[in-house]
Amino acid sequence: MKDTSWLTSVPIAHRGLHDNKTLPENSMGAFENAVSHGYGIEFDVYLTLDGKLIIHHDMTLKRSCGKKIKAYKINSDRLQDYKLMNTQYSIPLLSDLLNLVQGKVPLILEIKATNRVKSTCSAVYEAIKDYPGNICIESFDNRIVDWWHNNHPEYVLGQLYSTINFYRAIQRRLEQYRKVDFLAVGVKNLKEEYFRSVKAQCPDKLIINWTVRTNEQLQDALEYADNYIFESNIKSDEYITPPSLTH
């Protein structure tokens, strides 16, 4: 039996504990901030052209760095050229984050979907196989989830459920919940009967809610989910403050 208790031990900071002003999402500053406050970290990974694993959410660098280039088409030797949201922080490598955290807080690694499923998943495995802390894998892409289920079932594995009906239909038809340890469910989908039914039939399947930004969403997460991924924003009064670790 896999130990999943760590996955519900503390709230998870979405792309690190950031404000997208002085601390951009998926930056080393946001990760350091999350570690110092004791929160888990959710983050996103792509494989670059030269075979390195970078941490970045969007498929392109336009929003984060103002560059019209796809994240998986860059070379790692140019990462310092890509400054995140006009700050001093640049796109980090996965190895930078693993070296920083060293098991201090839980990690949720989302593998972003591209056509390089096998090479990306294999590279991620090589990067984390000797990591001395709690780390799990999740993805929207059922091919990625299947790869980990078939090749490395020892890892805690999650299926991300999208608010986009097309993706949800595929995931449900393939009964992805049978292959994973947790379902990562969007705030718009959390109350759906489907997930309540899965939880009733399979009480060992954890429900992780993403992304909690308001007090109303937080209350729903506390009621319906086993844990949640949250995001704060100092520029908006509607966003929650970083939650208490007593939840």
Coordinates of C-alpha atoms in Angstrom, one line a residue:
M1 CA 0.0 0.0 0.0
K2 CA 1.3 3.4 -0.9
D3 CA 1.4 6.1 1.8
T4 CA -0.7 9.0 0.7
S5 CA -1.1 10.6 4.2
W6 CA 1.5 13.3 3.4
L7 CA -0.6 14.5 0.5
T8 CA -3.2 15.8 2.9
S9 CA -0.9 17.0 5.6
V10 CA -0.7 20.7 4.6
P11 CA -2.4 22.9 2.0
I12 CA -0.6 23.1 -1.3
A13 CA 0.6 26.4 -2.8
H14 CA -0.4 26.7 -6.5
R15 CA 2.9 27.2 -8.5
G16 CA 4.5 28.2 -5.2
L17 CA 3.5 30.9 -2.7
H18 CA 3.6 33.8 -5.2
D19 CA 1.9 37.2 -5.7
N20 CA 2.8 37.6 -9.4
K21 CA 4.2 40.9 -8.6
T22 CA 7.6 40.6 -6.9
L23 CA 7.3 36.8 -6.6
P24 CA 6.2 35.3 -9.9
E25 CA 4.5 31.9 -10.1
N26 CA 6.7 28.9 -10.7
S27 CA 9.8 30.9 -9.6
M28 CA 12.5 30.0 -7.1
G29 CA 11.3 32.9 -5.0
A30 CA 7.8 31.5 -4.8
F31 CA 9.1 28.1 -4.0
E32 CA 11.4 29.5 -1.2
N33 CA 8.4 31.4 0.1
A34 CA 6.3 28.3 0.3
V35 CA 9.0 26.2 2.0
S36 CA 9.5 29.0 4.6
H37 CA 5.8 28.9 5.5
G38 CA 5.5 25.1 5.5
Y39 CA 3.2 24.7 2.5
G40 CA 3.3 22.0 -0.1
I41 CA 4.1 23.1 -3.7
E42 CA 2.3 22.3 -6.9
F43 CA 4.2 23.0 -10.1
D44 CA 4.4 22.3 -13.8
V45 CA 7.1 20.6 -15.9
Y46 CA 8.1 20.6 -19.6
L47 CA 11.0 18.8 -21.3
T48 CA 13.1 21.2 -23.4
L49 CA 14.6 20.7 -26.8
D50 CA 18.0 19.8 -25.2
G51 CA 16.4 17.3 -22.8
K52 CA 16.2 19.3 -19.6
L53 CA 13.2 19.6 -17.4
I54 CA 12.0 23.2 -16.8
I55 CA 9.2 24.4 -14.5
H56 CA 6.7 26.5 -16.4
H57 CA 2.9 26.5 -16.7
D58 CA 1.8 27.9 -20.0
M59 CA 2.6 26.2 -23.3
T60 CA 4.2 29.5 -24.5
L61 CA 6.3 32.1 -22.7
K62 CA 4.1 35.0 -23.8
R63 CA 2.3 35.7 -20.6
S64 CA 5.2 34.9 -18.2
C65 CA 8.1 36.3 -20.2
G66 CA 6.7 38.3 -23.1
K67 CA 8.3 35.8 -25.6
K68 CA 6.4 34.2 -28.5
I69 CA 8.0 30.8 -28.1
K70 CA 6.8 27.5 -26.9
A71 CA 8.2 26.3 -23.5
Y72 CA 9.2 22.9 -24.8
K73 CA 11.1 24.4 -27.7
I74 CA 13.6 26.4 -25.8
N75 CA 17.1 25.3 -24.8
S76 CA 18.1 25.3 -21.1
D77 CA 21.3 27.3 -21.7
R78 CA 19.1 30.4 -22.4
L79 CA 16.9 30.2 -19.3
Q80 CA 18.5 33.4 -17.9
D81 CA 17.2 35.2 -20.9
Y82 CA 13.6 34.5 -19.9
K83 CA 12.8 36.7 -16.9
L84 CA 9.4 36.0 -15.3
M85 CA 7.0 38.9 -15.2
N86 CA 9.7 41.6 -15.4
T87 CA 11.4 40.4 -12.2
Q88 CA 14.9 39.1 -11.6
Y89 CA 13.7 35.5 -11.5
S90 CA 14.1 33.3 -14.6
I91 CA 12.5 30.0 -15.5
P92 CA 14.0 27.3 -13.1
L93 CA 15.0 23.8 -13.7
L94 CA 13.3 20.9 -11.9
S95 CA 16.6 20.1 -10.3
D96 CA 16.8 23.6 -8.8
L97 CA 13.5 23.0 -7.0
L98 CA 14.4 19.5 -5.8
N99 CA 17.7 20.8 -4.5
L100 CA 15.9 23.6 -2.6
V101 CA 13.1 21.5 -1.0
Q102 CA 15.0 18.3 -0.1
G103 CA 11.9 16.8 1.4
K104 CA 10.9 19.7 3.6
V105 CA 7.4 20.0 2.1
P106 CA 5.2 17.8 -0.1
L107 CA 5.5 18.3 -3.9
I108 CA 2.9 17.8 -6.6
L109 CA 4.5 17.6 -10.0
E110 CA 2.2 18.2 -13.0
I111 CA 3.6 16.9 -16.3
K112 CA 2.3 19.1 -19.1
A113 CA 0.9 17.5 -22.2
T114 CA 3.0 17.4 -25.4
N115 CA 3.6 14.7 -28.0
R116 CA 6.8 13.6 -26.2
V117 CA 5.1 11.5 -23.6
K118 CA 7.6 8.7 -23.2
S119 CA 10.7 10.9 -23.2
T120 CA 9.2 13.4 -20.8
C121 CA 8.0 10.8 -18.3
S122 CA 11.3 8.9 -18.5
A123 CA 13.2 12.1 -17.9
V124 CA 11.0 13.0 -14.9
Y125 CA 11.5 9.5 -13.4
E126 CA 15.3 9.8 -13.7
A127 CA 15.2 13.2 -12.0
I128 CA 13.1 12.1 -9.0
K129 CA 14.0 8.5 -8.5
D130 CA 16.5 9.3 -5.8
Y131 CA 14.7 12.3 -4.4
P132 CA 14.6 12.1 -0.6
G133 CA 11.1 13.5 0.0
N134 CA 7.4 13.1 -0.8
I135 CA 6.6 13.8 -4.4
C136 CA 3.7 12.7 -6.6
I137 CA 2.8 12.9 -10.3
E138 CA -0.3 14.3 -11.9
S139 CA -1.5 15.2 -15.4
F140 CA -4.5 16.1 -17.5
D141 CA -3.2 13.8 -20.2
N142 CA -4.4 10.3 -19.8
R143 CA -1.4 9.0 -21.8
I144 CA 1.0 10.4 -19.1
V145 CA -1.1 9.0 -16.3
D146 CA -1.1 5.6 -18.0
W147 CA 2.7 5.7 -18.5
W148 CA 3.2 6.1 -14.8
H149 CA 0.5 3.6 -13.9
N150 CA 2.1 1.0 -16.2
N151 CA 5.8 1.7 -15.6
H152 CA 6.2 3.1 -12.1
P153 CA 3.1 2.3 -10.0
E154 CA 5.1 2.8 -6.8
Y155 CA 4.6 6.6 -7.2
V156 CA 1.5 8.4 -5.9
L157 CA -0.4 9.3 -9.0
G158 CA -3.2 11.7 -9.8
Q159 CA -5.6 12.4 -12.6
L160 CA -6.4 16.1 -13.2
Y161 CA -10.0 16.7 -14.1
S162 CA -10.6 19.7 -16.4
T163 CA -13.5 22.1 -16.5
I164 CA -13.4 21.4 -20.3
N165 CA -16.1 18.8 -21.1
F166 CA -14.1 17.2 -23.9
Y167 CA -11.2 16.2 -21.6
R168 CA -13.6 15.1 -18.8
A169 CA -15.5 12.9 -21.1
I170 CA -12.3 11.1 -22.2
Q171 CA -11.1 10.7 -18.6
R172 CA -14.5 9.3 -17.4
R173 CA -14.9 7.0 -20.4
L174 CA -11.4 5.5 -19.7
E175 CA -12.3 5.2 -15.9
Q176 CA -9.0 6.9 -15.0
Y177 CA -10.0 7.0 -11.4
R178 CA -9.2 3.2 -11.2
K179 CA -5.6 3.9 -12.1
V180 CA -4.8 6.6 -9.7
D181 CA -4.5 7.4 -6.0
F182 CA -6.1 10.8 -6.2
L183 CA -8.3 12.9 -8.4
A184 CA -7.4 16.6 -8.8
V185 CA -10.7 18.3 -9.3
G186 CA -11.3 21.9 -10.4
V187 CA -13.3 24.2 -8.2
K188 CA -16.1 24.3 -10.8
N189 CA -16.4 20.5 -10.8
L190 CA -16.0 19.7 -7.1
K191 CA -19.7 19.3 -6.2
E192 CA -20.5 17.1 -9.2
E193 CA -22.2 13.8 -8.4
Y194 CA -19.6 12.0 -10.4
F195 CA -16.8 12.7 -7.9
R196 CA -19.1 12.1 -4.9
S197 CA -19.9 8.7 -6.4
V198 CA -16.2 7.9 -7.0
K199 CA -15.5 8.8 -3.4
A200 CA -18.3 6.7 -2.1
Q201 CA -17.3 3.7 -4.2
C202 CA -13.6 4.1 -3.6
P203 CA -13.0 5.9 -0.2
D204 CA -9.3 5.4 -0.6
K205 CA -9.3 7.8 -3.6
L206 CA -8.3 11.2 -2.4
I207 CA -10.0 14.3 -3.8
I208 CA -7.6 17.3 -4.2
N209 CA -9.4 20.5 -5.1
W210 CA -7.8 23.2 -7.3
T211 CA -7.4 26.1 -7.4
V212 CA -8.9 27.7 -4.3
R213 CA -8.8 31.5 -4.5
T214 CA -11.9 32.7 -2.5
N215 CA -13.4 32.1 0.9
E216 CA -16.4 30.4 -0.7
Q217 CA -14.2 28.0 -2.6
L218 CA -12.2 27.3 0.6
Q219 CA -15.4 26.3 2.4
D220 CA -16.4 24.0 -0.4
A221 CA -12.9 22.4 -0.4
L222 CA -13.0 21.8 3.3
E223 CA -16.4 20.2 3.0
Y224 CA -15.9 18.1 -0.2
A225 CA -12.2 17.5 -0.7
D226 CA -9.4 15.8 1.2
N227 CA -7.0 18.7 0.6
Y228 CA -6.7 21.7 -1.7
I229 CA -4.4 23.7 -3.8
F230 CA -4.6 27.4 -3.1
E231 CA -3.5 30.7 -4.6
S232 CA -3.3 34.1 -3.0
N233 CA -3.0 37.5 -4.7
I234 CA -2.1 40.8 -2.9
K235 CA -3.7 42.7 -5.8
S236 CA -7.2 41.4 -5.2
D237 CA -9.3 41.6 -2.0
E238 CA -11.4 38.6 -3.1
Y239 CA -8.4 36.2 -2.9
I240 CA -7.9 34.4 0.4
T241 CA -4.9 35.0 2.6
P242 CA -2.5 32.0 2.9
P243 CA -4.6 29.5 4.9
S244 CA -3.8 28.3 8.4
L245 CA -1.9 25.1 8.6
T246 CA -4.4 23.9 11.3
H247 CA -7.0 23.1 8.6

